JSON list of C-alpha atoms in Angstrom, two decimals:
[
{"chain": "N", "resi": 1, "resn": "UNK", "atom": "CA", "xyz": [9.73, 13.49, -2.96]},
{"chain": "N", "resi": 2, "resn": "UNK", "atom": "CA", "xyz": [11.88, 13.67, 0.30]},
{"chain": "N", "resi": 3, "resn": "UNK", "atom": "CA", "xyz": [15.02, 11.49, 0.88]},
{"chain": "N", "resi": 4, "resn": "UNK", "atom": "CA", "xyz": [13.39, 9.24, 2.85]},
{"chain": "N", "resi": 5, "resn": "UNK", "atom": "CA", "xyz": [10.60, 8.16, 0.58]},
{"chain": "N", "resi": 6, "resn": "UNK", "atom": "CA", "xyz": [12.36, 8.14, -2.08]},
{"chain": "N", "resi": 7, "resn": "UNK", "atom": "CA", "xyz": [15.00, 5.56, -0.14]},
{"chain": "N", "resi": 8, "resn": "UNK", "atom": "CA", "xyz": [12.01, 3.46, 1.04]},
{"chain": "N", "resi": 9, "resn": "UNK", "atom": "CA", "xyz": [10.47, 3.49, -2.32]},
{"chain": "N", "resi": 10, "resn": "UNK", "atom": "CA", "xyz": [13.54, 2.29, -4.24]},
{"chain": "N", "resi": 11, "resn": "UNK", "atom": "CA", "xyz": [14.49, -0.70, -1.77]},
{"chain": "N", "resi": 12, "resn": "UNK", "atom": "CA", "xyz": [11.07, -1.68, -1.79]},
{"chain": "N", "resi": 13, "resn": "UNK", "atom": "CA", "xyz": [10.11, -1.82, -5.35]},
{"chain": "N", "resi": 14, "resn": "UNK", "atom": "CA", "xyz": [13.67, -2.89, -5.90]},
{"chain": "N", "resi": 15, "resn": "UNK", "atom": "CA", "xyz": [12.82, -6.02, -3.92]},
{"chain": "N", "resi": 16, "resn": "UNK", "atom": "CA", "xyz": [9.64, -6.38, -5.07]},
{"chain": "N", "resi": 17, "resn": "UNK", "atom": "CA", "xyz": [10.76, -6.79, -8.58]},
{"chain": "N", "resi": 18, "resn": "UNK", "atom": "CA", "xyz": [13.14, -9.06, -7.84]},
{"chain": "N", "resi": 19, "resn": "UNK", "atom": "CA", "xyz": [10.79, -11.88, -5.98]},
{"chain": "N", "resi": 20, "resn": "UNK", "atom": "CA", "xyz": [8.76, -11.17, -9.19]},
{"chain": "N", "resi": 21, "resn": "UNK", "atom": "CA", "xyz": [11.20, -12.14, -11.44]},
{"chain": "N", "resi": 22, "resn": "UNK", "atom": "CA", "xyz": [12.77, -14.80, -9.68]},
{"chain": "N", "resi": 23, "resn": "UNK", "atom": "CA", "xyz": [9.92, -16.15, -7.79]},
{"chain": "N", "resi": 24, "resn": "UNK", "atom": "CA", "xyz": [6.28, -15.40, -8.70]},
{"chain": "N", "resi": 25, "resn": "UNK", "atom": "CA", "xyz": [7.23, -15.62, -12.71]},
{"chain": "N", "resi": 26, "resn": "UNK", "atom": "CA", "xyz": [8.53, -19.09, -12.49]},
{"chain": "N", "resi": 27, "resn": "UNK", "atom": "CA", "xyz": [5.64, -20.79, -10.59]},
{"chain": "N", "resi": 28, "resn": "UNK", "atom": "CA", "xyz": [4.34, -21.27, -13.68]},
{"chain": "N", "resi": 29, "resn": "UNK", "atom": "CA", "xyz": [0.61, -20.67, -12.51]},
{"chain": "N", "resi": 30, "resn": "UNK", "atom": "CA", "xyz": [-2.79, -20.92, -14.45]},
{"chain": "N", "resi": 31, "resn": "UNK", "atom": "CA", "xyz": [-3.54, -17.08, -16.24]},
{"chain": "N", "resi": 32, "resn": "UNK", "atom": "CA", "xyz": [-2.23, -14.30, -14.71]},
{"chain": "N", "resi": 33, "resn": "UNK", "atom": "CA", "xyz": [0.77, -13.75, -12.38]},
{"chain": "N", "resi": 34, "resn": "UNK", "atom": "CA", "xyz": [0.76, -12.29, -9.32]},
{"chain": "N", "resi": 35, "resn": "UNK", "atom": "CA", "xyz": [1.74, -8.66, -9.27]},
{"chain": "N", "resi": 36, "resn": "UNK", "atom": "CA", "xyz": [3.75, -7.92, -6.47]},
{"chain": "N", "resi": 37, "resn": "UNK", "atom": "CA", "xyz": [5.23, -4.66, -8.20]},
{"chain": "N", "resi": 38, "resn": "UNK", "atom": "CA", "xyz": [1.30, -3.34, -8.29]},
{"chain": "N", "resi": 39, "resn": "UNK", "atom": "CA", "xyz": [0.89, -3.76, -4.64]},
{"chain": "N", "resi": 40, "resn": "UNK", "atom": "CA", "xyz": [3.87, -1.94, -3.50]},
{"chain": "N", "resi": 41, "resn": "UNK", "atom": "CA", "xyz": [2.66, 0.77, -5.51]},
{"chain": "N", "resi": 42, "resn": "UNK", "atom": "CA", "xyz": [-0.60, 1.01, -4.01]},
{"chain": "N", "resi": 43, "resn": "UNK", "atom": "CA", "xyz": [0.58, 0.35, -0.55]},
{"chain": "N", "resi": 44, "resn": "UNK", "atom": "CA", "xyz": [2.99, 3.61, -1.12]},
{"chain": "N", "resi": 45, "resn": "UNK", "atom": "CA", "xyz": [0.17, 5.79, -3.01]},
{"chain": "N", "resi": 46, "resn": "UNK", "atom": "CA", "xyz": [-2.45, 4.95, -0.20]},
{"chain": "N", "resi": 47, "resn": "UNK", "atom": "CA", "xyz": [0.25, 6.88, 1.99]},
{"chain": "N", "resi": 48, "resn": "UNK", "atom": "CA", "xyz": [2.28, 9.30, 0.07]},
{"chain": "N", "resi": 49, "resn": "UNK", "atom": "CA", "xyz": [-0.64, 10.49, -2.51]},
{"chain": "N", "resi": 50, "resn": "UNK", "atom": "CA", "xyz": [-1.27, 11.30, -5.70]},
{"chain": "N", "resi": 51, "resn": "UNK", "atom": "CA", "xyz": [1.91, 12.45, -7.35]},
{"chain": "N", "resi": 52, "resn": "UNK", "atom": "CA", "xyz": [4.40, 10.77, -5.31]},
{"chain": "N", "resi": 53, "resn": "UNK", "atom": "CA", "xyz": [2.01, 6.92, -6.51]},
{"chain": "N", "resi": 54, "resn": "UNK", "atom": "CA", "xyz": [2.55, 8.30, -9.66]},
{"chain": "N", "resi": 55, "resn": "UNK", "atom": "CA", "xyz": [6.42, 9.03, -9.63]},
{"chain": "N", "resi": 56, "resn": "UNK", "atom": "CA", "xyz": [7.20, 5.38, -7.97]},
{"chain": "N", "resi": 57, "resn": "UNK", "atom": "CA", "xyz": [4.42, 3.92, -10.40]},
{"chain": "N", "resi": 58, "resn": "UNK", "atom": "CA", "xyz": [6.65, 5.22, -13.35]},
{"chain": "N", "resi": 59, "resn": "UNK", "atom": "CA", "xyz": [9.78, 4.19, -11.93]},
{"chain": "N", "resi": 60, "resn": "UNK", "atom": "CA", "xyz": [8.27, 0.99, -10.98]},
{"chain": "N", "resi": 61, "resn": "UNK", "atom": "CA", "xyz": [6.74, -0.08, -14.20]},
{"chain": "N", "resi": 62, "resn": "UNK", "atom": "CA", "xyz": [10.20, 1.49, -15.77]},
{"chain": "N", "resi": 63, "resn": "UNK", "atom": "CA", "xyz": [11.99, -1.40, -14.59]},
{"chain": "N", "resi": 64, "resn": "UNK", "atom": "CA", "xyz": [10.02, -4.17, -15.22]},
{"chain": "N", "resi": 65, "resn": "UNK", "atom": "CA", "xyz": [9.99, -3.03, -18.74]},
{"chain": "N", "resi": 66, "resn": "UNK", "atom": "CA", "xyz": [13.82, -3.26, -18.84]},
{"chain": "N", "resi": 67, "resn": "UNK", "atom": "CA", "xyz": [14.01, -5.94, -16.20]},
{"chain": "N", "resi": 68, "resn": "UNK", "atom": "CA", "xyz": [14.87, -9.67, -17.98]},
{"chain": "N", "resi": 69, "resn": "UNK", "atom": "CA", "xyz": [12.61, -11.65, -19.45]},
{"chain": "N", "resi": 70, "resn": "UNK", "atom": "CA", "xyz": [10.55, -8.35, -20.38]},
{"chain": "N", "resi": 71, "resn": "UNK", "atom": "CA", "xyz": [9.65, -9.17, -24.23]},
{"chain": "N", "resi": 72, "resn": "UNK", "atom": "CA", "xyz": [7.79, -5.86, -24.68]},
{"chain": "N", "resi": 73, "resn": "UNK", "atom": "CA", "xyz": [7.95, -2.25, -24.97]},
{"chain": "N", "resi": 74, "resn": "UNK", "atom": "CA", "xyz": [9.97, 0.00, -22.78]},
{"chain": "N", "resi": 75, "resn": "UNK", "atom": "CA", "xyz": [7.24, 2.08, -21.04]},
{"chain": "N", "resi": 76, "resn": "UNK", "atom": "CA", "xyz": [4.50, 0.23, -21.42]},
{"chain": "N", "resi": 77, "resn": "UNK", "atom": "CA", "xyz": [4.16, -1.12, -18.21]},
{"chain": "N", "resi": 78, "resn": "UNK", "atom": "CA", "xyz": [5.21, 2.06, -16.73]},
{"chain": "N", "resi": 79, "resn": "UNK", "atom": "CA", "xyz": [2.64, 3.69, -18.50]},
{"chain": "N", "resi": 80, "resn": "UNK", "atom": "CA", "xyz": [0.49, 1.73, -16.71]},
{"chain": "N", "resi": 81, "resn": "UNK", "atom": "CA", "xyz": [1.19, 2.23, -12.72]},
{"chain": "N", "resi": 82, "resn": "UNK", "atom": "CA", "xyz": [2.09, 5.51, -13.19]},
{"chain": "N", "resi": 83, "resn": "UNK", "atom": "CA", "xyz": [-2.17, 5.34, -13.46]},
{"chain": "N", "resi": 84, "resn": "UNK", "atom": "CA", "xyz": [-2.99, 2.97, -10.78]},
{"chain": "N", "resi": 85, "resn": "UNK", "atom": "CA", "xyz": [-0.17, 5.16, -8.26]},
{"chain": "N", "resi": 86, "resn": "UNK", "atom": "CA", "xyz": [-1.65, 8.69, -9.32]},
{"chain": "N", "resi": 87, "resn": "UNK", "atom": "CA", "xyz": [-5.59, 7.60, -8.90]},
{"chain": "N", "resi": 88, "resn": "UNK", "atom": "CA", "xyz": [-4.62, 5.07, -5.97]},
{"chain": "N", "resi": 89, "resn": "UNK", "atom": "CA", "xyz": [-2.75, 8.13, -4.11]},
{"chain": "N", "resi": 90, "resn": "UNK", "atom": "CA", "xyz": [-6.13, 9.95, -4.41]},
{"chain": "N", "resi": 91, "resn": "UNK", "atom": "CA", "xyz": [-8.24, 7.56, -2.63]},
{"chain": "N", "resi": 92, "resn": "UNK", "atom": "CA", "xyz": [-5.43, 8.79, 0.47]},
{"chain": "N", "resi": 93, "resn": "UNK", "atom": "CA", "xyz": [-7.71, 10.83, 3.23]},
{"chain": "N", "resi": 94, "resn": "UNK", "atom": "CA", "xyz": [-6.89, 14.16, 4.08]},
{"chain": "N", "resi": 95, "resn": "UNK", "atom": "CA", "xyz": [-6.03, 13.04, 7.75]},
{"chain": "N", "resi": 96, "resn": "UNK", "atom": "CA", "xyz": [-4.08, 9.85, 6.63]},
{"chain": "N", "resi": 97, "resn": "UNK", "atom": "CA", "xyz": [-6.21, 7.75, 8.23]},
{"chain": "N", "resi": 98, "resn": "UNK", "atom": "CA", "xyz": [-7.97, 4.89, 6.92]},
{"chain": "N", "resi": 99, "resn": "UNK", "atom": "CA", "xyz": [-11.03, 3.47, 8.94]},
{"chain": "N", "resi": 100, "resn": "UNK", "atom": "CA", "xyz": [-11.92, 0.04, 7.58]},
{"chain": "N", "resi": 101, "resn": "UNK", "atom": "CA", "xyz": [-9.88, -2.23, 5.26]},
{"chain": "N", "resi": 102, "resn": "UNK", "atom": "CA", "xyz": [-13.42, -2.28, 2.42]},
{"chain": "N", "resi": 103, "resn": "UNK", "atom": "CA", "xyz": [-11.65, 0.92, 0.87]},
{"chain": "N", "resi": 104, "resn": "UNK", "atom": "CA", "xyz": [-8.32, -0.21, 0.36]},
{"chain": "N", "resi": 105, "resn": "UNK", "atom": "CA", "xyz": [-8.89, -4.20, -0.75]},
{"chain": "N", "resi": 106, "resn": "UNK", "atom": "CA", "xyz": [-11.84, -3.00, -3.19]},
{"chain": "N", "resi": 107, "resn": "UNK", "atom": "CA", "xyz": [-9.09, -1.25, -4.66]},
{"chain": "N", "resi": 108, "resn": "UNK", "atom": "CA", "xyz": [-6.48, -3.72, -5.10]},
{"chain": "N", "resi": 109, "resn": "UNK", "atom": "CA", "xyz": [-9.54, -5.35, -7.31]},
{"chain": "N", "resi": 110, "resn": "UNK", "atom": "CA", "xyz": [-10.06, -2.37, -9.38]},
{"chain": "N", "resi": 111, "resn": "UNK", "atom": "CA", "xyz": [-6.17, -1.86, -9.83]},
{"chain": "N", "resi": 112, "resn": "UNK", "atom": "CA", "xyz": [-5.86, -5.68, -10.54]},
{"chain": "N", "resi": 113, "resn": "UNK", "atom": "CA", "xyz": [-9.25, -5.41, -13.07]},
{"chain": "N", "resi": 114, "resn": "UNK", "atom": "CA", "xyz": [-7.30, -1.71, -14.54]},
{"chain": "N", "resi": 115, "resn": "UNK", "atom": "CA", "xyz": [-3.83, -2.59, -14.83]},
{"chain": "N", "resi": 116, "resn": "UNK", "atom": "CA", "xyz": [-4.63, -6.12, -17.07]},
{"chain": "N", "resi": 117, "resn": "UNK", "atom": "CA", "xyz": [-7.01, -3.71, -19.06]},
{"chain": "N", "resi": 118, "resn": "UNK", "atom": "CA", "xyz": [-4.77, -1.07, -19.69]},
{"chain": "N", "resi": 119, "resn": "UNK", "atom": "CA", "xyz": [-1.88, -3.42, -20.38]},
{"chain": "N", "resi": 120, "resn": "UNK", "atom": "CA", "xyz": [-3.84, -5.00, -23.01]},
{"chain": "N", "resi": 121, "resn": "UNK", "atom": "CA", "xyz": [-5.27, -1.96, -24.20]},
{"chain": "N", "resi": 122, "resn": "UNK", "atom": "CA", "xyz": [-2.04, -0.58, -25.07]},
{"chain": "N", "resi": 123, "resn": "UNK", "atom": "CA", "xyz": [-0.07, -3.93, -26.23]},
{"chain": "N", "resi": 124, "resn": "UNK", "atom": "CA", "xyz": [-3.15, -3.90, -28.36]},
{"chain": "N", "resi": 125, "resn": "UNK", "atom": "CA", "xyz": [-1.76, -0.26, -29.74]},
{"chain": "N", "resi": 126, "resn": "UNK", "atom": "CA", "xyz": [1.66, -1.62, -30.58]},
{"chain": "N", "resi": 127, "resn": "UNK", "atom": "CA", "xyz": [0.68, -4.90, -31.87]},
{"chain": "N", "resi": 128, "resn": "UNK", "atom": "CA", "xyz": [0.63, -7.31, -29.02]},
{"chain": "N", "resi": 129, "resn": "UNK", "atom": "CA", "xyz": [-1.81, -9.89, -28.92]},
{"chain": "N", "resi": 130, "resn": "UNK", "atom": "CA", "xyz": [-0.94, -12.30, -26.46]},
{"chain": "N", "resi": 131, "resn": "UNK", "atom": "CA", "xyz": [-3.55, -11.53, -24.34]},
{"chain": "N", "resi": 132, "resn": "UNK", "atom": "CA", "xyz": [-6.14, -12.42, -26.96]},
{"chain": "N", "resi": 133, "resn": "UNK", "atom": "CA", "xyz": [-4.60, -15.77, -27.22]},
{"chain": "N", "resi": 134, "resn": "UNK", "atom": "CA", "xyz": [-4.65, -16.26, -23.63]},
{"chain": "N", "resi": 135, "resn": "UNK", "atom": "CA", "xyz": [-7.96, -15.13, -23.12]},
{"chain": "N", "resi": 136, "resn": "UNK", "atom": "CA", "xyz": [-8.64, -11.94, -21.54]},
{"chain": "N", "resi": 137, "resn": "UNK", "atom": "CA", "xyz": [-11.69, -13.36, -19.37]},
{"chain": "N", "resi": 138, "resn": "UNK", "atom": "CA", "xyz": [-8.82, -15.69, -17.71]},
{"chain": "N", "resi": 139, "resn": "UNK", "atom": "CA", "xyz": [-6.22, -13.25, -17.27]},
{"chain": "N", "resi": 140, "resn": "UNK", "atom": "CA", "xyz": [-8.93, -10.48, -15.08]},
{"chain": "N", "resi": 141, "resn": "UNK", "atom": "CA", "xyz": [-10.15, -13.60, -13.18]},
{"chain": "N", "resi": 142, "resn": "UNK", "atom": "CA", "xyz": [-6.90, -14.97, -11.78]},
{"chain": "N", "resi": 143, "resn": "UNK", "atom": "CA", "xyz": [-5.14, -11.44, -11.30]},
{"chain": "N", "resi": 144, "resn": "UNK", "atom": "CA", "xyz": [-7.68, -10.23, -8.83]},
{"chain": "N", "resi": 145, "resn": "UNK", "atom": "CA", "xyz": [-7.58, -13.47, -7.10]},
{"chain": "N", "resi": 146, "resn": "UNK", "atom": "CA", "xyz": [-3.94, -13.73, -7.12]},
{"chain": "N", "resi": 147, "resn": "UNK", "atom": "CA", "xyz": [-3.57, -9.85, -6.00]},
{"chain": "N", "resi": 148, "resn": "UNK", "atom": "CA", "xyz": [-6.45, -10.50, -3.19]},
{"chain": "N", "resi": 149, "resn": "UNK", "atom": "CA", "xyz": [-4.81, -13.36, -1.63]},
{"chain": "N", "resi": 150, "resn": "UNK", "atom": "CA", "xyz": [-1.17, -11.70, -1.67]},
{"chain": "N", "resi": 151, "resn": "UNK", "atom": "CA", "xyz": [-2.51, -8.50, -0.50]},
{"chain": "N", "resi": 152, "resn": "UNK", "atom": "CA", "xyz": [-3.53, -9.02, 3.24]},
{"chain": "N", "resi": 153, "resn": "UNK", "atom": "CA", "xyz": [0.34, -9.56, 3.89]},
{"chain": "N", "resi": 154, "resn": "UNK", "atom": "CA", "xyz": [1.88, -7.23, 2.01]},
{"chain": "N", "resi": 155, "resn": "UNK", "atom": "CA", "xyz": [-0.24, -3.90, 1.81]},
{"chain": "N", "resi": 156, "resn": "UNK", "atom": "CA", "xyz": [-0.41, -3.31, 5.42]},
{"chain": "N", "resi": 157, "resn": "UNK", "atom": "CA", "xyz": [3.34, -3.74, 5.99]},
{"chain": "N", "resi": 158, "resn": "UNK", "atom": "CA", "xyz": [4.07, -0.82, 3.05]},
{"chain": "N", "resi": 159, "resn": "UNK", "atom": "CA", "xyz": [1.78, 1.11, 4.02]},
{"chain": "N", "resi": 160, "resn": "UNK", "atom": "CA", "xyz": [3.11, 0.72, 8.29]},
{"chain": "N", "resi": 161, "resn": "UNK", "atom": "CA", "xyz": [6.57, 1.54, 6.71]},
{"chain": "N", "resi": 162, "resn": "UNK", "atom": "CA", "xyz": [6.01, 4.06, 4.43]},
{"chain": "N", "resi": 163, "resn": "UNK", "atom": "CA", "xyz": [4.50, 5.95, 7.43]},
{"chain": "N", "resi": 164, "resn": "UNK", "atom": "CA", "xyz": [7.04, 5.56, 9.34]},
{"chain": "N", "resi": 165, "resn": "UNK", "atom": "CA", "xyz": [9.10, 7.68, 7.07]},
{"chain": "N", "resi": 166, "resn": "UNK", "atom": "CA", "xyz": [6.86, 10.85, 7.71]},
{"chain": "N", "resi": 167, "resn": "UNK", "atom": "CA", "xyz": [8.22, 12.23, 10.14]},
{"chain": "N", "resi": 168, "resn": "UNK", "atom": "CA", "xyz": [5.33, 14.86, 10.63]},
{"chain": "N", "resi": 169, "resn": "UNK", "atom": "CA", "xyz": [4.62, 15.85, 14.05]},
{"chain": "N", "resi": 170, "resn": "UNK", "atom": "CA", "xyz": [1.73, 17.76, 13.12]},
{"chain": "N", "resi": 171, "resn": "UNK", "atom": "CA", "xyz": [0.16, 14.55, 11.73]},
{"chain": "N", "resi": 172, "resn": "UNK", "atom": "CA", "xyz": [1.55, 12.40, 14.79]},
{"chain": "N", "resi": 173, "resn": "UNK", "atom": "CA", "xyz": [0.34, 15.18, 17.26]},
{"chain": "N", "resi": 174, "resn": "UNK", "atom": "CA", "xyz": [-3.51, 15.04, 15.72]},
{"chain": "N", "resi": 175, "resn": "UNK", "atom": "CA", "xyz": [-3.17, 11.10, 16.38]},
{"chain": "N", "resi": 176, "resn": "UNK", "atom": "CA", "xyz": [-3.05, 10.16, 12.86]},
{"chain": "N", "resi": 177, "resn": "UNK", "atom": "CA", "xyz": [-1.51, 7.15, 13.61]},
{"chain": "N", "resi": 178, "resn": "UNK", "atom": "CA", "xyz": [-0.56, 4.49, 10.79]},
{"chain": "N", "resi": 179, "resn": "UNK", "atom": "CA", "xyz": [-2.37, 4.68, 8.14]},
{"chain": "N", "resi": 180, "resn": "UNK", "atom": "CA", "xyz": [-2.44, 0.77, 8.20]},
{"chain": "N", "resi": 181, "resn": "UNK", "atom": "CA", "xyz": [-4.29, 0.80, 11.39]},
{"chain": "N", "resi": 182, "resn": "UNK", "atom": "CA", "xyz": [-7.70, 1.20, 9.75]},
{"chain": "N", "resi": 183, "resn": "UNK", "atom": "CA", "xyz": [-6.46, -1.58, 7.54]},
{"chain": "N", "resi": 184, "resn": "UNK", "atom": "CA", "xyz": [-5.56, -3.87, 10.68]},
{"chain": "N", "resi": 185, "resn": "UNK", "atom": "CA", "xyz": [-8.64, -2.75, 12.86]},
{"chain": "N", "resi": 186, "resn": "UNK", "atom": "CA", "xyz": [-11.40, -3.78, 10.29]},
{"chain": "N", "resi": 187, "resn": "UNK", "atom": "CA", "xyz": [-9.45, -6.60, 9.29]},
{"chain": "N", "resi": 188, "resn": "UNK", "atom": "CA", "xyz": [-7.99, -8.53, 12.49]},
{"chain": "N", "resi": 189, "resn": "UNK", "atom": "CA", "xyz": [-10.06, -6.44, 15.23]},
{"chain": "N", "resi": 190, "resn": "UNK", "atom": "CA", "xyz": [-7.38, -4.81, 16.62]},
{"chain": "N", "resi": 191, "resn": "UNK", "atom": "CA", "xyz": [-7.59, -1.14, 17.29]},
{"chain": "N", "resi": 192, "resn": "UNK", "atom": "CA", "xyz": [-3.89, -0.45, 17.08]},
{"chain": "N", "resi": 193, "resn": "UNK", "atom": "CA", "xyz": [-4.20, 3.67, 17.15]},
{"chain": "N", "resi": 194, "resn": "UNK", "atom": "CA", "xyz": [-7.07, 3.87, 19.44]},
{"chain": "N", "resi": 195, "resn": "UNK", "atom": "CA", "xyz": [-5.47, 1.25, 22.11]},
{"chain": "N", "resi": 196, "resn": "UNK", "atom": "CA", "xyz": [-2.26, 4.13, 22.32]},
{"chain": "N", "resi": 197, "resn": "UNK", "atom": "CA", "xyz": [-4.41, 6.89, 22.83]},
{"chain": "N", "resi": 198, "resn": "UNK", "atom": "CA", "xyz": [-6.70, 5.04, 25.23]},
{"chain": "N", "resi": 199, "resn": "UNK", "atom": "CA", "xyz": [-3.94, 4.12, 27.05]},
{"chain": "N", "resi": 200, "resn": "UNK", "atom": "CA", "xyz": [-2.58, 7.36, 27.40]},
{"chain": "N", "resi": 201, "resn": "UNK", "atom": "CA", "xyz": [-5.69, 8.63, 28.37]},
{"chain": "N", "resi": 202, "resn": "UNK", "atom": "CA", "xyz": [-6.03, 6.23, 31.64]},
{"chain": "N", "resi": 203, "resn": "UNK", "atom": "CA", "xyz": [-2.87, 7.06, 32.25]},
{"chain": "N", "resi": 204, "resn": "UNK", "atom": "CA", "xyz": [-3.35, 10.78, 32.65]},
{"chain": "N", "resi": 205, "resn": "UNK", "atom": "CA", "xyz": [-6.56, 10.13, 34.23]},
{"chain": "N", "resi": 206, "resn": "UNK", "atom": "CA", "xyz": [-4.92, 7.77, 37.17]},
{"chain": "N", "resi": 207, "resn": "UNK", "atom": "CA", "xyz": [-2.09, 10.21, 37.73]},
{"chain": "N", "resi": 208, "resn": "UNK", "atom": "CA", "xyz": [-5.00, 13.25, 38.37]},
{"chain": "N", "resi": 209, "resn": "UNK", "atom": "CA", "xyz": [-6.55, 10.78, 40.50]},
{"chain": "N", "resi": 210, "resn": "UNK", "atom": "CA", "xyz": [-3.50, 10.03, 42.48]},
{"chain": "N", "resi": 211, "resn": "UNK", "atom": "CA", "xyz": [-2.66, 13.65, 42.74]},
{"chain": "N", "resi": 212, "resn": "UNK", "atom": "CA", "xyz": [-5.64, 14.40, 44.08]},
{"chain": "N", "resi": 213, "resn": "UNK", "atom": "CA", "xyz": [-5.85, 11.84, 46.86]},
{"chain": "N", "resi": 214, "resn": "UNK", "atom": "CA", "xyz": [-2.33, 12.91, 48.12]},
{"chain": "N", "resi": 215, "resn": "UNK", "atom": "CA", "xyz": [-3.79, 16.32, 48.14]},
{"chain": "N", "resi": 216, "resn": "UNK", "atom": "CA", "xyz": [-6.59, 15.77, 50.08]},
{"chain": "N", "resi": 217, "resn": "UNK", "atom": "CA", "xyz": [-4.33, 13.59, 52.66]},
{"chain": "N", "resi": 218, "resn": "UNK", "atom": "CA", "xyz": [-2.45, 16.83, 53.26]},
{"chain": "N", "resi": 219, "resn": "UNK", "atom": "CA", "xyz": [-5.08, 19.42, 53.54]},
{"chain": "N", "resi": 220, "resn": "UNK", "atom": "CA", "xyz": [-6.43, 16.52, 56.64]}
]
């Protein structure tokens, strides 16, 4: 990982997890709790890719296991978005660009659906059982709401600011863009990356024009 995503990554999940603790944990709502932590991992998988979702999924989950309250195994949750990074950073195009905002919110539900699964499934291994008592039904239910309510405002910013730390200008050349910007076009109708290059584009096309008005002028 380069220096800058790995800076990003840290103050992000660092802040992530601590509005999690101190804010989302104690609103004491019905089932699950909103996961925060999860998002920022996806937002920074759907741009960096496979191995680098997987690297801040570990270190991510790593430190809600040891963060207070945490009452359960070290590495369990780590375990578990170290997954949902590594298969999230696959859904990443090979130009970086996303075109609608169906790809990326169908997979907040699957990584809401996967992470309570896999968290029980491997409590379940170790002898937890508090999500039997809680009811597992419940617990799927209100995480994907919870995640698909909180995700419209957060996964778009990651994802505008984890671009903005590739600094590739091979990718920005090509007109790559944000990868966000298929997020925010299908989602709010604005065509953020196409407005810039349209733009430029009339530009370049009134300056030709110009040029060749004075041109003919002179040749008169």
């Amino acid at each position: 990982m380069r220096i800058n995503r790995m800076l990003l990554s840290v103050a992000l999940v660092v802040v992530a997890l601590v509005i999690q603790v101190s804010v989302l944990a104690r609103l004491q709502l019905p089932g699950a709790t909103p996961d925060l932590l999860l998002l920022v991992v996806l937002g920074l998988a759907f741009v960096y890719g496979p191995v680098s979702g997987a690297l801040i999924g570990f270190g991510a989950g790593l430190l809600a296991d040891l963060a207070p309250p945490a009452d359960h195994a070290a590495g369990r949750y780590a375990l578990v978005l170290c997954v949902i990074g590594y298969v999230a950073g696959m859904t990443r195009p090979d130009n970086g660009r996303l075109k609608s905002a169906f790809t990326p919110m169908a997979f907040v539900v699957v990584a809401a659906l996967g992470s309570t699964l896999l968290y029980a499934g491997v409590g379940s291994l170790v002898g937890d059982t508090a999500a039997r008592h809680v009811g597992l039904g419940s617990l799927l239910f209100t995480a994907v709401v919870y995640d698909l309510l909180l995700a419209p405002f957060t996964v778009p910013l990651i994802m505008a600011l984890a671009r903005r730390t590739e600094n590739d200008p091979v990718a920005d050349s090509s007109g790559s863009g944000d990868v966000a910007a298929g997020w925010l076009a299908s989602g709010t109708g604005l065509r953020i990356g196409n407005q810039r290059n349209g733009m430029r584009l009339r530009a370049a096309r009134s300056r030709a024009a110009r040029a060749g008005r004075i041109k003919g002028v002179k040749r008169l």
